[in-house]
Coordinates of C-alpha atoms in Angstrom, one line a residue:
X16 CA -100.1 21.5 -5.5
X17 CA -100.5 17.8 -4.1
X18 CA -100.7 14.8 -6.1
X19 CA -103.9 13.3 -5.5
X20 CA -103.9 9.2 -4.9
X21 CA -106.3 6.4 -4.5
X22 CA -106.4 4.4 -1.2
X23 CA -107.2 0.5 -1.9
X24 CA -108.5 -0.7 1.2
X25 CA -107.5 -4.8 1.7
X26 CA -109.7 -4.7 4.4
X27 CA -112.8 -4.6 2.5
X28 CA -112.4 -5.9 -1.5
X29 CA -110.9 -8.9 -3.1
X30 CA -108.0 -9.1 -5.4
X31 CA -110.1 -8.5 -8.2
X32 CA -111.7 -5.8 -7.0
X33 CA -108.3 -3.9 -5.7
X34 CA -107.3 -4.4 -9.3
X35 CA -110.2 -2.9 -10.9
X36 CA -110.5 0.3 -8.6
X37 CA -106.7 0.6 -9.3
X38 CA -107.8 0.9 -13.3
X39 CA -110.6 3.2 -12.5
X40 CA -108.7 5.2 -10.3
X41 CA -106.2 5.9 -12.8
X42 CA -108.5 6.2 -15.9
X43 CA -110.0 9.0 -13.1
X44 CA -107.0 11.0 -13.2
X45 CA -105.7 9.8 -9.9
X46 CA -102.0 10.1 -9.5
X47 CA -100.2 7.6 -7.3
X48 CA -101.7 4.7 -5.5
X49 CA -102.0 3.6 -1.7
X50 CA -102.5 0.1 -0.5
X51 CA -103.4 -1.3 3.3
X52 CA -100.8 -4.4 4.5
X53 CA -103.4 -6.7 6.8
X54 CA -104.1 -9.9 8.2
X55 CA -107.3 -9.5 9.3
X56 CA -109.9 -6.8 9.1
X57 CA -110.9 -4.4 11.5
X58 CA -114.1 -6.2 11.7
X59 CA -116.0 -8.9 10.3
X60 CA -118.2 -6.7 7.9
X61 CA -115.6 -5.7 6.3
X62 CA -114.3 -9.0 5.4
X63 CA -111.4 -9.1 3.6
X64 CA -107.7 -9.2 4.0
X65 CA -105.6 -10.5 1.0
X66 CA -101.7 -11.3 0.9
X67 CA -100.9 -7.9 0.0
X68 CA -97.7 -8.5 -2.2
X69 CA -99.8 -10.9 -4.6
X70 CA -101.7 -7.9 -5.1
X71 CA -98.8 -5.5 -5.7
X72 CA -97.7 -8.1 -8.3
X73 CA -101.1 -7.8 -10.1
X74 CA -101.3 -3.6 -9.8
X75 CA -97.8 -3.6 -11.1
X76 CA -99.5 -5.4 -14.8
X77 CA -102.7 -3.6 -14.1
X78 CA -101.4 -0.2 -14.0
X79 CA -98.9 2.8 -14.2
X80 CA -99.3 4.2 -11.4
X81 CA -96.8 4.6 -8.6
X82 CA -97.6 2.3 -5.6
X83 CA -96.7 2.4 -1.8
X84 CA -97.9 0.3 1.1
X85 CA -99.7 2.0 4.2
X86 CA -98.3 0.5 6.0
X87 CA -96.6 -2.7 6.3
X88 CA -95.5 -3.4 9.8
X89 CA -91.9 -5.2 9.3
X90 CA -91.2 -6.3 12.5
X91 CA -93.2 -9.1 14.4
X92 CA -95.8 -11.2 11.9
X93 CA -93.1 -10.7 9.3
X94 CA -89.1 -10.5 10.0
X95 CA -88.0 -7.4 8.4
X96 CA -85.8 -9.5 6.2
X97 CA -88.5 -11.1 4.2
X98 CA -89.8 -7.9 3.7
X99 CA -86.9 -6.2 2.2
X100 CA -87.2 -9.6 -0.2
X101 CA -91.2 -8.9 -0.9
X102 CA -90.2 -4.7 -1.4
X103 CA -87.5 -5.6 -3.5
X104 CA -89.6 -7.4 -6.3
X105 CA -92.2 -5.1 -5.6
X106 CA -89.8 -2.2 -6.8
X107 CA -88.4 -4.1 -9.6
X108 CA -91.9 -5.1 -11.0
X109 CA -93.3 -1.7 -10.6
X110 CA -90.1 -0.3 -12.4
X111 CA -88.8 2.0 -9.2
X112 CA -92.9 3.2 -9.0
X113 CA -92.8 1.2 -5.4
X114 CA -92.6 3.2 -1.9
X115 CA -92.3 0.8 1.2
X116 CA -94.5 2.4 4.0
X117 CA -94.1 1.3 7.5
X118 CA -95.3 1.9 10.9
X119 CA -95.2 0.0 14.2
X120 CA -98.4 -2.3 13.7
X121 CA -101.1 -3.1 15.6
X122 CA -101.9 -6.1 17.4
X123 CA -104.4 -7.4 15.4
X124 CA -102.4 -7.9 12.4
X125 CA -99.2 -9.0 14.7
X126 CA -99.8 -11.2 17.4
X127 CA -100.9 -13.8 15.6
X128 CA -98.2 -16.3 15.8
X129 CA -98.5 -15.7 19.4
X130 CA -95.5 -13.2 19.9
X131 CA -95.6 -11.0 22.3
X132 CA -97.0 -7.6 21.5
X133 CA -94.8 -4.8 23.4
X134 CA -95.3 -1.2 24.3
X135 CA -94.8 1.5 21.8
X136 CA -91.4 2.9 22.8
X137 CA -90.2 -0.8 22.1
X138 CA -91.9 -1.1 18.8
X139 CA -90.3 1.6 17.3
X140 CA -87.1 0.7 18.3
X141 CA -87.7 -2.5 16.5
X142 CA -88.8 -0.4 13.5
X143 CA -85.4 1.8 13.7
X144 CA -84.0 -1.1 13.9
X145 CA -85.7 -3.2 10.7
X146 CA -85.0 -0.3 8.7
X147 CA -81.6 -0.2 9.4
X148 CA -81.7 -3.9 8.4
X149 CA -84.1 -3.5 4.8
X150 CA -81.9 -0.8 3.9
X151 CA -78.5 -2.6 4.0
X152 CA -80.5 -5.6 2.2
X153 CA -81.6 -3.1 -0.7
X154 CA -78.0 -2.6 -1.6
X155 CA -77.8 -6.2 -3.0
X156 CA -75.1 -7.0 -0.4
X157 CA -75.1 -9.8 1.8
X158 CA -75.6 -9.0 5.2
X159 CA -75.0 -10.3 8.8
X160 CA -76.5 -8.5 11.4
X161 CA -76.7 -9.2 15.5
X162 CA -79.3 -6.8 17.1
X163 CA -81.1 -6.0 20.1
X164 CA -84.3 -7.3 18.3
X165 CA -83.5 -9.2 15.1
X166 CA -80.4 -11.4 13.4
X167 CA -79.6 -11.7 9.8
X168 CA -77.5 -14.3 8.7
X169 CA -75.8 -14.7 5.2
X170 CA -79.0 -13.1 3.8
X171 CA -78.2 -11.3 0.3
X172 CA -81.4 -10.3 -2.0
X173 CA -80.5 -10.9 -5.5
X174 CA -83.6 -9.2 -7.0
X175 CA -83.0 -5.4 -6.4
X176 CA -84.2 -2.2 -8.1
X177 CA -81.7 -0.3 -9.7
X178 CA -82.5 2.9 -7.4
X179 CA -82.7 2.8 -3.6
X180 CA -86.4 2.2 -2.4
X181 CA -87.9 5.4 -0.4
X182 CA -89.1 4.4 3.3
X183 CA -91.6 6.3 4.5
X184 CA -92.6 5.9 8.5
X185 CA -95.8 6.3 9.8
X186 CA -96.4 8.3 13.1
X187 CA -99.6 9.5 14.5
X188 CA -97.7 10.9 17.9
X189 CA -94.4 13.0 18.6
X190 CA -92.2 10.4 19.3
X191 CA -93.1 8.3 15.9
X192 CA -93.0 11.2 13.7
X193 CA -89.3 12.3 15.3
X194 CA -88.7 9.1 14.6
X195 CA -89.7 9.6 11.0
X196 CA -88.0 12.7 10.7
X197 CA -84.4 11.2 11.8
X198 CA -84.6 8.0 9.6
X199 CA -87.4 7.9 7.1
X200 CA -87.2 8.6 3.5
X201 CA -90.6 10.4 4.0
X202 CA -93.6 11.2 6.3
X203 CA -97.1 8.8 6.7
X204 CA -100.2 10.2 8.5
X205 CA -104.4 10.5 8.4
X206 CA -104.8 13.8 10.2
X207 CA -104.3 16.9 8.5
X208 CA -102.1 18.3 11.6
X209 CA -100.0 21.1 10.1
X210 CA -98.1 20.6 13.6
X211 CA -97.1 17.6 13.1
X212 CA -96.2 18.4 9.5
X213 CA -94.1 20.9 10.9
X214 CA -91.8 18.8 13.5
X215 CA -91.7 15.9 10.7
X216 CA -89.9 18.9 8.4
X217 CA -87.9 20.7 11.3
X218 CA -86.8 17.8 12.7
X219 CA -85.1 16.3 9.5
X220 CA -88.1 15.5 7.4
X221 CA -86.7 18.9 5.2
X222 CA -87.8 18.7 1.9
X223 CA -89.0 15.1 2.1
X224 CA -92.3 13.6 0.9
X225 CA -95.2 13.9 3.5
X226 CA -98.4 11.9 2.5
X227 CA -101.6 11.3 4.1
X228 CA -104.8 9.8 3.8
X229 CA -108.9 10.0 4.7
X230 CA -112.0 7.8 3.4
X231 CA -115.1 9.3 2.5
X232 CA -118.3 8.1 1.5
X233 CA -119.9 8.9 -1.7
X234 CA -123.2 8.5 -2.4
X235 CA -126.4 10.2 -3.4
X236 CA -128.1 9.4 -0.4
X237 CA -126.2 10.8 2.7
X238 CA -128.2 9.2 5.6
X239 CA -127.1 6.0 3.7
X240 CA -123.6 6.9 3.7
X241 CA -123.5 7.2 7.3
X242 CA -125.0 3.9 7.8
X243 CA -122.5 2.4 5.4
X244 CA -119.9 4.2 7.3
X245 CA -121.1 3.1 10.7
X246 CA -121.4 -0.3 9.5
X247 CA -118.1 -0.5 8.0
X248 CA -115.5 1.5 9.6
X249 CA -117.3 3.0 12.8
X250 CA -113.3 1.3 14.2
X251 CA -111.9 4.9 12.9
X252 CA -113.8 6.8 15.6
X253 CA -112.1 4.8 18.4
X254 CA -110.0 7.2 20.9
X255 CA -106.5 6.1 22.1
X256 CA -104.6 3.6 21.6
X257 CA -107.1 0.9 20.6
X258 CA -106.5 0.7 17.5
X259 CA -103.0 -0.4 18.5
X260 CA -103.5 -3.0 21.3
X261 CA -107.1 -4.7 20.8
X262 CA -106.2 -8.2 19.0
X263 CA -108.9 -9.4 17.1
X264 CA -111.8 -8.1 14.9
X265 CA -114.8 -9.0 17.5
X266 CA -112.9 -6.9 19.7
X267 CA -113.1 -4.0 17.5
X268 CA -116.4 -5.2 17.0
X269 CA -117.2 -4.8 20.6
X270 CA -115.5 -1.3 21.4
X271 CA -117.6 0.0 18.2
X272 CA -120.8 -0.3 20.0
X273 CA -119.9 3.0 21.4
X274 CA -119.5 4.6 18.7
X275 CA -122.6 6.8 16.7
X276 CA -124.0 7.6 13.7
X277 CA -124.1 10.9 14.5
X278 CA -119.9 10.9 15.4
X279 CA -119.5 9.3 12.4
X280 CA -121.6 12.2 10.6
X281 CA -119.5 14.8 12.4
X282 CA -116.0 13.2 11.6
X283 CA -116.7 11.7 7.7
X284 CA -117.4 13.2 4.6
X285 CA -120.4 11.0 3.2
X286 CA -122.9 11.8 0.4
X287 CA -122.1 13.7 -3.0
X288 CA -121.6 17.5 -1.9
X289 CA -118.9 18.2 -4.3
X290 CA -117.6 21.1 -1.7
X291 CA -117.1 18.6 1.4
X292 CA -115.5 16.3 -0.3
X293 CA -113.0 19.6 -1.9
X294 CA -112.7 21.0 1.9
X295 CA -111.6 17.6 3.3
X296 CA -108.6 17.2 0.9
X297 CA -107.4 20.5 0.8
X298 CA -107.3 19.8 4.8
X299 CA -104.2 18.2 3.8
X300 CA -103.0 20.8 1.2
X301 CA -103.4 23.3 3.3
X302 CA -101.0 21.8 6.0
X303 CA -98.4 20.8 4.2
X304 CA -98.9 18.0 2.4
X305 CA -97.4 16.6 -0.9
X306 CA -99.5 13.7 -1.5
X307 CA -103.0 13.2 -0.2
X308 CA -105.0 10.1 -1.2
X309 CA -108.4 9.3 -0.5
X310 CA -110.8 5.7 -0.1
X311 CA -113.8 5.1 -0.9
X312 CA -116.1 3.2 1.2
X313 CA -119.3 2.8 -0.2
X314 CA -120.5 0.4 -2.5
X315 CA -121.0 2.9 -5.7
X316 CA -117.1 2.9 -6.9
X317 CA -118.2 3.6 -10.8
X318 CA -120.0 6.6 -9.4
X319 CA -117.3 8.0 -7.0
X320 CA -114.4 7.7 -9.4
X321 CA -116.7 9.5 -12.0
X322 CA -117.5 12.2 -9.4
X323 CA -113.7 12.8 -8.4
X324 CA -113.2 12.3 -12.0
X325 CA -115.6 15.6 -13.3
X326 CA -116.0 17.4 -10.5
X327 CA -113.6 16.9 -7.3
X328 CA -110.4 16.9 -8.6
X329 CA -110.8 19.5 -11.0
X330 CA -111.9 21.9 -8.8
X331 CA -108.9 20.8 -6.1
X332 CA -106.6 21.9 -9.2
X333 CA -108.3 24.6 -10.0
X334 CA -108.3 26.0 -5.9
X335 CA -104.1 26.6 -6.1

C-alpha cells in the first residue's frame, strides 16, 4: 500500500499557515509531507510565495514528518551549489526525514534575474549536471568542478547529514523521466500514468521510490468548489508546455481565460463525495505508486483534514 502525504502549496498560504496544515496533516494521519519551491505564484489570487527553506526550518520544529521539496529547480534562479548548502541543513534539521526534489523549472520562477531561459533538452542537461555537482557536495568534501553549465570553486559544505540525501527528478515527458531513471534517487510526477511508471522502473528507476501528487477541493458545496478551483488554480488545465515557458503570473492569468468551469469539473475532484476523492488517489496506487500526496485548495482545511482523517484514508487502507 502507498503512504499517503500532504501537499503544502507556497503558492497560496503564508508561513504560518504551511506550518499549521503541516500539524493538522499529521495529527490526520498523514504520512510524509510535500512542499512547492516558488518565486512567484501561478497567479495573483493565489498570492503567496514564501522562501521555501525558512519554512522547511519551521516544519522541521513543527513536526515529524518526513519532508521533500516538489520541486526545487537548482539550476538558474539558484546555482545548484547553494542548494546543496540549503538541502544539507534541511537534512540535518529534519534528522535524515528531508528528500531534495528537483525538476527543470519553469520560467516564471527562473528568469528572474534576467537569465536566459533555454529549451528543455538544455535544461536537463543542466539538471544532470547540478546533480552531479549536489551530490559530490553532500559528501562533505570540497569540490572543484569546471562544466559545460556551472563551476565550483573550493566549495566544501560543512553541515552534512550523516546519510546521503535521496534525489528525486521530476519528469512529466519521456526524455525527463529517462533522465530520472538513469540518475535519480527516485521518481516525481502528477499524472497517474502507469506508463510512465513503468519506463521510470525499466529504465533504472528498479525498486526506487516513485511519488506523485493531485489537489482536490473539498467542500460541502461542490458548485463552490469548482469556483474556488477555477479561481485559484484554473493554470493546471493549461495544455503544453505553458506552464514551462510563460514568465510571469498575468501571463498565466491571461492564458486562463480559456480555461472553464466545466474543464475544471471534468479534470478535479471538488466537493465531499468520499468515493471521488478514494478513486482519485488510488489512481496512483493503482499504477504504481509508492507515495501519493494530496493538496487541498479550498478554504475549509479543519474540515478536509477531518474528512481524510474519518473517512478517506481509512477506506484507502482498507481498499488493499
Amino acid at each position: 500500500m502507498p503512504e499517503y502525504g500532504y501537499f503544502l502549496s507556497c503558492e497560496q498560504y503564508g508561513p504560518a499557515e504551511l506550518i499549521e496544515q503541516a500539524r493538522m496533516a499529521e495529527q490526520a494521519g498523514f504520512q510524509a509531507l510535500w512542499i512547492s519551491d516558488h518565486y512567484h505564484p501561478w497567479n495573483d489570487e493565489q498570492g503567496q510565495s514564501p522562501f521555501v527553506w525558512s519554512v522547511i526550518g519551521a516544519l522541521s520544529e513543527a513536526v515529524s514528518l518526513p519532508v521533500e521539496t516538489a520541486v526545487t529547480c537548482p539550476t538558474v534562479r539558484m546555482h545548484p551549489a547553494v542548494v546543496a548548502h540549503a538541502a544539507a541543513t534541511s537534512a540535518v534539521m529534519t534528522n535524515n526525514g528531508f528528500r531534495l526534489g528537483v525538476g527543470s523549472g519553469e520560467a516564471l520562477n527562473e528568469h528572474i534575474l534576467g537569465d536566459h531561459w533555454p529549451p528543455a533538452h538544455v535544461r536537463l542537461d543542466m539538471l544532470e549536471e547540478a546533480v552531479q555537482v549536489m551530490r559530490r557536495l553532500f559528501t562533505g568534501e570540497e569540490v572543484n568542478h569546471h562544466g559545460p553549465h556551472y563551476t565550483v570553486e573550493n566549495a566544501r559544505v560543512y553541515t552534512v547529514p550523516d546519510e546521503p540525501i535521496p534525489i528525486d527528478i521530476s519528469g512529466f515527458g519521456p526524455a525527463a523521466t529517462q533522465l530520472a531513471s538513469r540518475v535519480g534517487d527516485g521518481y516525481i510526477t502528477v499524472t497517474p500514468d502507469e506508463a510512465m511508471v513503468e519506463q521510470y522502473r525499466k529504465g533504472g528507476g528498479g525498486g526506487k521510490l516513485v511519488s506523485g501528487g493531485t489537489k482536490v477541493c473539498y467542500g460541502t458545496d461542490k458548485d463552490e468548489a469548482v469556483r474556488t478551483v477555477h479561481r485559484l488554480w484554473a493554470n493546471e488545465q493549461l495544455p503544453g508546455e505553458l506552464g514551462q515557458v510563460l514568465p510571469s503570473p498575468k501571463h498565466f492569468e491571461q492564458a486562463q481565460q480559456l480555461v472553464t468551469e466545466d474543464m475544471v469539473r471534468e479534470n478535479r475532484v471538488c466537493g465531499d463525495d468520499v468515493d471521488e476523492h478514494v478513486a482519485e488517489l488510488k489512481q496512483f496506487a493503482d499504477a504504481g505508486f509508492d507515495r501519493v500526496y494530496v493538496n487541498q485548495i479550498g478554504p475549509d482545511l479543519r474540515g478536509f483534514f477531518d474528512f481524510y482523517r474519518t473517512k478517506v484514508l481509512p477506506q484507502l487502507q482498507q481498499s488493499v
